[in-house]
Coordinates of C-alpha atoms and ligand atoms in Angstrom, one line a residue:
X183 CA -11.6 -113.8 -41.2
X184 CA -15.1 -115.3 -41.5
X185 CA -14.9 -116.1 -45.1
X186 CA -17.4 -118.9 -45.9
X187 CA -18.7 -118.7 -42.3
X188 CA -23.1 -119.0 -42.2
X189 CA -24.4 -116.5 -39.8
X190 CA -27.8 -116.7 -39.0
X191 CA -28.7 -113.5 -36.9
X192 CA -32.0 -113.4 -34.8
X193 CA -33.4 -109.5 -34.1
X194 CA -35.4 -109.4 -31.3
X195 CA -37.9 -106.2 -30.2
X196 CA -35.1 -103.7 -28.1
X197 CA -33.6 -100.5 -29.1
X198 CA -30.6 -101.8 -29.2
X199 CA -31.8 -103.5 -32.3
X200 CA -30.6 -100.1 -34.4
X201 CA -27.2 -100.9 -34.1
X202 CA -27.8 -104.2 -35.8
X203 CA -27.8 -103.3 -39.2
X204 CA -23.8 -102.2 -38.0
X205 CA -23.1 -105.6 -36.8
X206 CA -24.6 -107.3 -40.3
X207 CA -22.9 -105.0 -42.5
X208 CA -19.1 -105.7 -40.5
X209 CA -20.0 -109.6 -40.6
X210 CA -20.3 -109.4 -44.3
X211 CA -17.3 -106.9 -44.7
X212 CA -15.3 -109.9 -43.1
X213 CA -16.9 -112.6 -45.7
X214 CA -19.6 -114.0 -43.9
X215 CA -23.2 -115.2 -45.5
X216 CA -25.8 -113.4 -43.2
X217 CA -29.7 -114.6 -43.2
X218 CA -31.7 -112.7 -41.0
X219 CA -34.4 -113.7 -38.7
X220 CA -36.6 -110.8 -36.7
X221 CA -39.6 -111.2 -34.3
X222 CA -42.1 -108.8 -35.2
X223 CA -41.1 -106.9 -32.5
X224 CA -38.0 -106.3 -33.9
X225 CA -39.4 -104.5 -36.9
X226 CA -40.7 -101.7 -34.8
X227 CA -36.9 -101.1 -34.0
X228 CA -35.2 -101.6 -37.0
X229 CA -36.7 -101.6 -41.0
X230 CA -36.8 -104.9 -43.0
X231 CA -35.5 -102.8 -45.8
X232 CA -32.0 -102.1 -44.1
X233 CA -31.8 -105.5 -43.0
X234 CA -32.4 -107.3 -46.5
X235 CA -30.2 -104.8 -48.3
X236 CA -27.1 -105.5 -45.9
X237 CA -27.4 -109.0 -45.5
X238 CA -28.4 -109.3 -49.1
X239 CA -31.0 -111.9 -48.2
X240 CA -34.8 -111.0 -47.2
X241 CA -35.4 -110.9 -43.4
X242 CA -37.6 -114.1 -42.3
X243 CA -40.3 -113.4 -39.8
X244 CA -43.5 -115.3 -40.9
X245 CA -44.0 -119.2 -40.0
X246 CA -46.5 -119.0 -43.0
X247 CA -46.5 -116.6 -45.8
X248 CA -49.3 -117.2 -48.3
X249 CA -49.9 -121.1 -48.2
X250 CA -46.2 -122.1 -48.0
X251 CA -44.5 -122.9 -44.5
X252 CA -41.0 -121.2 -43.9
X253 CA -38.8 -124.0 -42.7
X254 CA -37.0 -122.9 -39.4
X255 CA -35.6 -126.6 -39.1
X256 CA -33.5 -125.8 -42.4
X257 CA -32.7 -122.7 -41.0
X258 CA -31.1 -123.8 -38.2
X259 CA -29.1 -126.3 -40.0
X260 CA -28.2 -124.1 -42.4
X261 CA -25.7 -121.9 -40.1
X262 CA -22.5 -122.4 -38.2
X263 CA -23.8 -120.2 -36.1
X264 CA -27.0 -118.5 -34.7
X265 CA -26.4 -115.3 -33.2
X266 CA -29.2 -113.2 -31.3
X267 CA -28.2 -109.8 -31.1
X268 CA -30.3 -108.0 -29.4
X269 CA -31.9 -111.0 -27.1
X270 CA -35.0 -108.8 -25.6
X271 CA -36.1 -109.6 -21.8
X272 CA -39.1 -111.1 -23.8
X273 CA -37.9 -113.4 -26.3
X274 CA -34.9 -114.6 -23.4
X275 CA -37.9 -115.3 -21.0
X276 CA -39.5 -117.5 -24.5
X277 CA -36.1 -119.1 -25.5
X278 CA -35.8 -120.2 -21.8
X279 CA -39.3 -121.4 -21.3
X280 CA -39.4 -123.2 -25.1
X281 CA -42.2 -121.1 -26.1
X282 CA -42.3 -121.0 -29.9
X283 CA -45.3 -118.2 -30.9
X284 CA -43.1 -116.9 -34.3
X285 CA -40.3 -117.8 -36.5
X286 CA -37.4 -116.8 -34.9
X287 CA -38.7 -118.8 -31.6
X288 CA -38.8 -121.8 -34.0
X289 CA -35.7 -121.6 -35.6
X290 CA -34.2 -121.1 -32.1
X291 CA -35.5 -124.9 -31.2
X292 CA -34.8 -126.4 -33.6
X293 CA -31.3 -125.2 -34.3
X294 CA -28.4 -127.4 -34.4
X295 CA -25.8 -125.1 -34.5
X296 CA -24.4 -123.1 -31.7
X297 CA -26.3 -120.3 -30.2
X298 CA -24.7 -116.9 -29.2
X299 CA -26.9 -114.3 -27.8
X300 CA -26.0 -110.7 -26.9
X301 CA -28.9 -109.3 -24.4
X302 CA -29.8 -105.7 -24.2
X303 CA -32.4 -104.2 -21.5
X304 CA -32.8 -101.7 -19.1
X305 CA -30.8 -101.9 -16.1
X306 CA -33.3 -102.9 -13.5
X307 CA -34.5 -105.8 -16.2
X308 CA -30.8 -106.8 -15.8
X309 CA -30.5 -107.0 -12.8
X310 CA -34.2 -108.7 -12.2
X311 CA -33.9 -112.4 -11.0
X312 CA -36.0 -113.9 -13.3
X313 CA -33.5 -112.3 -16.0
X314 CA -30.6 -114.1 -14.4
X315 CA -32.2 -117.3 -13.8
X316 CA -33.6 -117.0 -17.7
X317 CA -29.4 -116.3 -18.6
X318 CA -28.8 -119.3 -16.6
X319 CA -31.1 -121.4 -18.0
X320 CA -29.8 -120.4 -21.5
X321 CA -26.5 -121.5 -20.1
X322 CA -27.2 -124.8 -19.3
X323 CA -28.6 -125.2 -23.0
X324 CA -25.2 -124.9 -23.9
X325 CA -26.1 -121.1 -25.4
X326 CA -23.1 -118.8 -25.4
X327 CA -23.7 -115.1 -23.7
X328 CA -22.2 -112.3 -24.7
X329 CA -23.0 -109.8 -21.5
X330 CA -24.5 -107.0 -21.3
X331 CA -22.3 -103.6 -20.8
X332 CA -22.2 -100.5 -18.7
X333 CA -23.3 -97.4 -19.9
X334 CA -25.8 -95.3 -21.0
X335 CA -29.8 -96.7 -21.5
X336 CA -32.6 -95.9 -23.8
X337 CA -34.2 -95.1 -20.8
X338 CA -32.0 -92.2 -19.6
X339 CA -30.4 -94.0 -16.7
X340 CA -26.4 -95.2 -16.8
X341 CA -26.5 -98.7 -15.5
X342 CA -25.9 -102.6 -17.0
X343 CA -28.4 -103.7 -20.1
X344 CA -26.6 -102.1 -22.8
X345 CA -25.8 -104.7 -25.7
X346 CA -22.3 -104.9 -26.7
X347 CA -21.1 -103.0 -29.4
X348 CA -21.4 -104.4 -32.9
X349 CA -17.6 -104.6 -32.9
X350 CA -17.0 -106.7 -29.7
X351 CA -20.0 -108.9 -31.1
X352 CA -18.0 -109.6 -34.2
X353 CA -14.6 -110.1 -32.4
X354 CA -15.9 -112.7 -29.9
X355 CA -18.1 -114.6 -33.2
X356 CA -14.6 -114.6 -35.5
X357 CA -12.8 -116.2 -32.1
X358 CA -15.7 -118.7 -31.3
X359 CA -16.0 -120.1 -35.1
X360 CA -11.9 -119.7 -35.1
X361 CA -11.6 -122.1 -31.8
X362 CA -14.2 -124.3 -33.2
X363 CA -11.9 -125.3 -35.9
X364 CA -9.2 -126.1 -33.5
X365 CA -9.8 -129.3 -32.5
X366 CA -12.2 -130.7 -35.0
X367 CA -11.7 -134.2 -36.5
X368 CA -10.5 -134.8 -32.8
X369 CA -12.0 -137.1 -30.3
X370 CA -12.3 -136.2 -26.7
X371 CA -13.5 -138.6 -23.7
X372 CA -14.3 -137.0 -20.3
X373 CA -15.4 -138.5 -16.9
X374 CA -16.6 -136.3 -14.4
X375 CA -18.2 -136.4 -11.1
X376 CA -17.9 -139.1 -8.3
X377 CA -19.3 -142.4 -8.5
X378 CA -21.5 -144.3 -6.0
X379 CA -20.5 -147.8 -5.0
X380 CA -23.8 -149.9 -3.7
X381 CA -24.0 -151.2 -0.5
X382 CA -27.6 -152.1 -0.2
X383 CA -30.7 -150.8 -2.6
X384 CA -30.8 -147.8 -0.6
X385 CA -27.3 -146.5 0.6
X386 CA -24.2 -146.3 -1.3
X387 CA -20.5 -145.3 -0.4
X388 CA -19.8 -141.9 -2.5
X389 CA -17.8 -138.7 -2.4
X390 CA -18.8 -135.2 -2.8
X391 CA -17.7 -134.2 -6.4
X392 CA -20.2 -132.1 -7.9
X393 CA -19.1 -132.9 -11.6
X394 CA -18.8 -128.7 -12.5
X395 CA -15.2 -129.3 -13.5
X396 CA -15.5 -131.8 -15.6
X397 CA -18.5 -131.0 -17.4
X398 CA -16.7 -127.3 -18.1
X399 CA -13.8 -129.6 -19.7
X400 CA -16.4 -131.3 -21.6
X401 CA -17.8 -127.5 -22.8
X402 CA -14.1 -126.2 -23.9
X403 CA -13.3 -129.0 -25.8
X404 CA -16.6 -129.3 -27.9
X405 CA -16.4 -126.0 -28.2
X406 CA -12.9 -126.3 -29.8
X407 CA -14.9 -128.7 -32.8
X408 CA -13.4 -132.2 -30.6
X409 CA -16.7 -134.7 -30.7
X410 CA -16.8 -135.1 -27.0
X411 CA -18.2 -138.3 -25.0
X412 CA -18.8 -137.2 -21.3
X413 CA -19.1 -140.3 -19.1
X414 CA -20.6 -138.7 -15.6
X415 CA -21.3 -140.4 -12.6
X416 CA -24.4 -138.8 -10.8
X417 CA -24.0 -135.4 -10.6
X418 CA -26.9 -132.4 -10.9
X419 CA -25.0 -129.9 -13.0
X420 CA -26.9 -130.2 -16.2
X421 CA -24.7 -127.2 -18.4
X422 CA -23.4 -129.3 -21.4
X423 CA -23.8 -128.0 -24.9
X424 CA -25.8 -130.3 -27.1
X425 CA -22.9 -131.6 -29.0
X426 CA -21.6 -133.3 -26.3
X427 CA -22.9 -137.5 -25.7
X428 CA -23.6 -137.5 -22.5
X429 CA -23.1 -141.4 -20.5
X430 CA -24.4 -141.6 -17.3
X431 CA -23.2 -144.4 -15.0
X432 CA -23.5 -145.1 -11.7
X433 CA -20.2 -147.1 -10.5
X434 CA -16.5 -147.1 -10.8
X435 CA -17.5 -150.3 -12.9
X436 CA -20.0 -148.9 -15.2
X437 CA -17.6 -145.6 -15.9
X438 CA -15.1 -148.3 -17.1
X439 CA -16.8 -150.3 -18.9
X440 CA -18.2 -146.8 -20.7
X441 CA -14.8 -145.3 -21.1
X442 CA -13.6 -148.6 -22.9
X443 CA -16.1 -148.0 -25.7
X444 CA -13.7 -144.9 -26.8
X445 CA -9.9 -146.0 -26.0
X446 CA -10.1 -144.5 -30.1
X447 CA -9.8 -141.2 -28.3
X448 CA -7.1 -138.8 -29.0
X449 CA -8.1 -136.5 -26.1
X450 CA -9.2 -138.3 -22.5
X451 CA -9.1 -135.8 -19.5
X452 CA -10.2 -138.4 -16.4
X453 CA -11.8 -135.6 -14.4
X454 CA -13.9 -137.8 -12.3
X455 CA -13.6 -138.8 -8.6
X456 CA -13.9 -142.4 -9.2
X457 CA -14.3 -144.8 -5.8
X458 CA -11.0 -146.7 -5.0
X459 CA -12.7 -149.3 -3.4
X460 CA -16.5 -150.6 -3.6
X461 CA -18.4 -153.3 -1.0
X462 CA -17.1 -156.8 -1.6
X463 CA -21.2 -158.0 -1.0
X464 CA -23.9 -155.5 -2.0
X465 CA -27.2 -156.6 0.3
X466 CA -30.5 -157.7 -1.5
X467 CA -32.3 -156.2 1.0
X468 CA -31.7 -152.8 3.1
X469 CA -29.0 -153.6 5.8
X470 CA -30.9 -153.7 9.1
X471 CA -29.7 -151.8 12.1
X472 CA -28.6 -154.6 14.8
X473 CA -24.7 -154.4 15.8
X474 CA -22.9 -151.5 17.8
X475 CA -20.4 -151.8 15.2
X476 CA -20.3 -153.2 11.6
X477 CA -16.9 -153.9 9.3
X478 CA -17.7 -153.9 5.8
X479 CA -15.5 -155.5 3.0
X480 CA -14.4 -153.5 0.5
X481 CA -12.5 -154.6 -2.9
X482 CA -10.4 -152.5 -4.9
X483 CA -12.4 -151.0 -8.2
X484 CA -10.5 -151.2 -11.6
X485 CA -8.3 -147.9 -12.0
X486 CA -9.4 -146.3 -15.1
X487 CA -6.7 -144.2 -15.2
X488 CA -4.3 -146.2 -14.9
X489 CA -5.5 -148.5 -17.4
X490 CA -5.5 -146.2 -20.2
X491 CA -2.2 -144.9 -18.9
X492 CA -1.1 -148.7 -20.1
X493 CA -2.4 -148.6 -23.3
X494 CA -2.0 -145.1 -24.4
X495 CA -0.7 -144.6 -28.1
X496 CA 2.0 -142.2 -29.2
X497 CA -0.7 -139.7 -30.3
X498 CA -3.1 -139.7 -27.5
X499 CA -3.3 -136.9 -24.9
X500 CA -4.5 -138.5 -21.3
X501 CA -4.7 -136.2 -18.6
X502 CA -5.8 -137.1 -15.0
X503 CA -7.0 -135.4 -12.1
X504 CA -5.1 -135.6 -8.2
X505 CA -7.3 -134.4 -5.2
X506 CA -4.4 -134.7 -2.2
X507 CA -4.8 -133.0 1.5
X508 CA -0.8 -133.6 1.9
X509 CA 2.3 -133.7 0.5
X510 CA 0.2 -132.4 -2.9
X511 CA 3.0 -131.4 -5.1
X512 CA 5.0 -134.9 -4.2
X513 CA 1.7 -137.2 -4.8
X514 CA 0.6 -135.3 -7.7
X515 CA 3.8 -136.0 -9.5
X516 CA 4.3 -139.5 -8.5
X517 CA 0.4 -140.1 -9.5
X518 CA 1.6 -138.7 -12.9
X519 CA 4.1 -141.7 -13.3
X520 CA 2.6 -144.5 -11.9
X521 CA -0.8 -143.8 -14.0
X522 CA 1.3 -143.1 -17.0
X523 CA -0.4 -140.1 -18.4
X524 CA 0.7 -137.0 -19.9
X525 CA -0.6 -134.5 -17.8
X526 CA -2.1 -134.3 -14.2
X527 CA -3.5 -131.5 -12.7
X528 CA -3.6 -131.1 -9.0
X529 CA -6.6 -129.7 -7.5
X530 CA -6.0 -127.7 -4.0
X531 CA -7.8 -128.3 -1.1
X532 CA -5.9 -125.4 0.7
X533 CA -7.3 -122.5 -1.2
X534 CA -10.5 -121.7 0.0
X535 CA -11.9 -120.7 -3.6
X536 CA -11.1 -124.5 -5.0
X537 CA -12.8 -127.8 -3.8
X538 CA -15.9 -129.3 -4.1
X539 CA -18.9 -128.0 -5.3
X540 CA -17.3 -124.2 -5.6
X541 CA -17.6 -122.5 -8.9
X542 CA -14.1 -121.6 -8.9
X543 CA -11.2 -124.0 -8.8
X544 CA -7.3 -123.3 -8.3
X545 CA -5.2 -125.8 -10.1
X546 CA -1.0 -126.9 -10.7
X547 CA -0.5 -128.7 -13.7
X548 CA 2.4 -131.2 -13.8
X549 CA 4.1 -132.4 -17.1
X550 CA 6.0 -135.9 -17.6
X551 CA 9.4 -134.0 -18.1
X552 CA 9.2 -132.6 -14.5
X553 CA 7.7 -129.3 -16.0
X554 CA 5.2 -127.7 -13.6
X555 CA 2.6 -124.9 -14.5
X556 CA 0.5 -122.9 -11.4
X557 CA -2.5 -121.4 -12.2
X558 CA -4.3 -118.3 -10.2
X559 CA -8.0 -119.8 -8.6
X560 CA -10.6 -119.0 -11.3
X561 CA -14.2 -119.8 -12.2
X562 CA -14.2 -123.8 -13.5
X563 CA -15.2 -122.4 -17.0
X564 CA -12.1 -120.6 -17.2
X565 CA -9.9 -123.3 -15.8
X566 CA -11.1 -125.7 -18.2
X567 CA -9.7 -123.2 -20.5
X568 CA -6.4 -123.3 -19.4
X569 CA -6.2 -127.3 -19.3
X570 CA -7.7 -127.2 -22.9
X571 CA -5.1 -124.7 -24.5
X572 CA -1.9 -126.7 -22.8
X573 CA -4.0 -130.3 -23.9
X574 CA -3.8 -128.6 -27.8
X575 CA -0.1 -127.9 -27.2
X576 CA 0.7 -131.2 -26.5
X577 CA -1.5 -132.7 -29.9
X578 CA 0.9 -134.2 -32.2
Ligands
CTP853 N1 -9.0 -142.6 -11.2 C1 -9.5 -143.5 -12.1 N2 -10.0 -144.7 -11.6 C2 -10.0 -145.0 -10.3 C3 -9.4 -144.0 -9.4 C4 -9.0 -142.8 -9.9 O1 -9.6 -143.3 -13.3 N3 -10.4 -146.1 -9.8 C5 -8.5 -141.4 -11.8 C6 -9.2 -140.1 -11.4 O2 -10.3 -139.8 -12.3 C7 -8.1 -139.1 -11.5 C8 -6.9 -139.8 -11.1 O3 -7.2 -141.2 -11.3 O4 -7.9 -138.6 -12.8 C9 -6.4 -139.7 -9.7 O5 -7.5 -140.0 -8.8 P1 -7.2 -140.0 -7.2 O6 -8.4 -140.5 -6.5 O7 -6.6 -138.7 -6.8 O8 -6.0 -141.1 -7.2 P2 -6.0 -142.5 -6.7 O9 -5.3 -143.4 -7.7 O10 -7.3 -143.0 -6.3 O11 -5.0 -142.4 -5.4 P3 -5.3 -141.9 -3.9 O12 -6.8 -142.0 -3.7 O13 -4.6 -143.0 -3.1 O14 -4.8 -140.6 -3.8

């Protein structure tokens, strides 16, 4: 299964790190090249010996060995894959903080290929804040997280910290680097958040889209191997793996005028909650309190959409987004046809665990044959999922 697959594994000082000479041995077992990289920590867990023997490669841990410079850049390159298992409280706190004091710290900056860590700790470090903040932070490197598991604890105690077993770390590598092939040589353009529309330097008419679903959309696809272009409007979820260009724009204009730099796409999933209409006039100056009441003049934007809708080719995938407060299955459907895409998927303002800003989203997806598909309410990440696996269904 992971035949010709680079894994770069990164050992880290925790006792979980005895069970990692397990997890190298069933990587090779399925095919895989494994290089080892262990802080010096690490080596008071597990011996260098077992390490080189099973990965057949010598285990890296010096930036310098005498006179000659190992090169972590290369390192990094090297793999498909960069997988930290066990990430110690320590070396998370480092990765998150872009402290690089040894090699593996180095080869974790610099690496260009995606980063999978399993954590292992005691309970209480668990469940510490500054552990959850450094796991977030990790997240919003675009770092993959396999979690922790319940059980018994070096420490004697039953609780969350312990790392998950080599087995599950190998099943959820082989279906990473397996959904990573599924959409490669494919390319994706997403729009997320809203977008502000000027009406002097210092006010602007906006809406309250937070941008979370479409950057997870951006996530699943580059995860799948598509090259993704995000075009956001201002948003301040950061969470986008590396791969992914990020354009930031402003207006419904400027998210246009991006989007037409890719109508080459074979994926576009319009995500954003793009102004309808902007101020005909946009003051030089900041608009001056004077008048009980004030009528401003607002002009249609260009639909984006619905643009693409009229252009789409045969093997192109659009997909739009349909925010309603009424009548939601009937607009949803009619939005379908009238912006010509292939998919739209209604978000509900009804259920109280979708909407703006929530973490969790609850969505219907309608098809151009009529065909609907409800989904359960379930964290964006997870949604985005869903969208992506009935997007690949649909590629020609
Ligand atoms: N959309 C777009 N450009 C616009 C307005 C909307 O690309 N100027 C896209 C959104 O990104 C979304 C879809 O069209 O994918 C539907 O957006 P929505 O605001 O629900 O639809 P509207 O066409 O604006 O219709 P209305 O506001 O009247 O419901």
């Amino acid at each position: 299964m992971l035949s010709g697959k680079k894994i770069l594994i990164g050992v880290t000082g925790s006792i979980a790190a005895y069970k990692t000479p397990l997890l190298v041995r069933q990587l090779v077992k399925e095919g895989a090249e494994v290089k080892v990289v262990a802080t010096p920590a690490a080596l008071d867990f597990v011996s260098r010996l077992t390490l080189s023997t099973l990965s057949g490669s010598p285990v890296l841990t010096d930036l310098f060995t005498e006179g000659s410079w190992a090169n972590h850049v290369a390192l990094g390159r090297w793999a498909d894959v960069f997988l930290v298992a066990p990430l110690s409280c320590n070396s998370l706190s480092k990765m998150a903080s872009g402290q690089c004091d040894n090699l593996f710290l180095t080869t974790y900056l610099s690496a260009s290929c995606p980063v999978i860590v399993a954590p292992a700790m005691d309970d209480d470090m668990w469940q510490h804040d500054a552990t959850k903040k450094n796991l977030e932070v990790l997240s919003t490197y675009g770092n993959h997280i396999i979690n922790a598991e319940w059980g018994e604890l070096a420490s004697g105690l039953i609780g969350f910290g312990r790392m998950a077993e080599p087995e599950t770390i190998v099943a959820y590598v082989t279906d990473f680097l397996a959904k990573r092939a599924q959409l490669s040589g494919k390319k994706a353009l997403v729009t997320a958040g809203p977008t502000y529309e000027p009406l002097d330097p210092v006010r602007f008419i906006g809406n309250h889209s937070s941008g979370k679903m479409g950057f997870a959309l951006a996530n699943e696809l580059s995860s799948r191997g598509a090259k993704v272009v995000l075009v956001s409007g201002p948003v301040t979820v950061q969470n986008i793996q590396k791969r992914v260009e990020v354009v930031n724009v402003t207006t419904a204009q400027e998210m246009f005028e991006a989007c037409s730099q890719h109508v080459d796409y074979d994926i576009a999933v319009m995500a954003a909650a793009v102004a309808d209409y902007s101020p005909v006039e946009v003051a030089e100056q900041k608009i001056k309190k004077r008048a009980d009441e004030v009528e401003i003049k607002l002009k249609k934007t260009v639909d984006i959409l619905g643009t693409f809708g009229t252009k789409k080719k045969p093997h192109q995938v659009l997909v739009g987004f349909a925010l309603e407060t009424e009548n939601e299955n009937q607009n949803a459907a009619q939005k379908l046809a009238k912006k010509g895409a292939d998919m739209m998927v209604l978000n509900s303002l009804q259920n109280n665990k979708a909407g703006f800003g929530k973490d969790t989203n609850q969505v219907t997806v309608f098809y151009k044959n009529g065909f609907i598909k409800e989904f359960e309410a379930k964290p964006k990440t997870d949604v985005a999922k869903d969208i992506v696996d009935l997007i690949s269904e649909m590629l020609p």
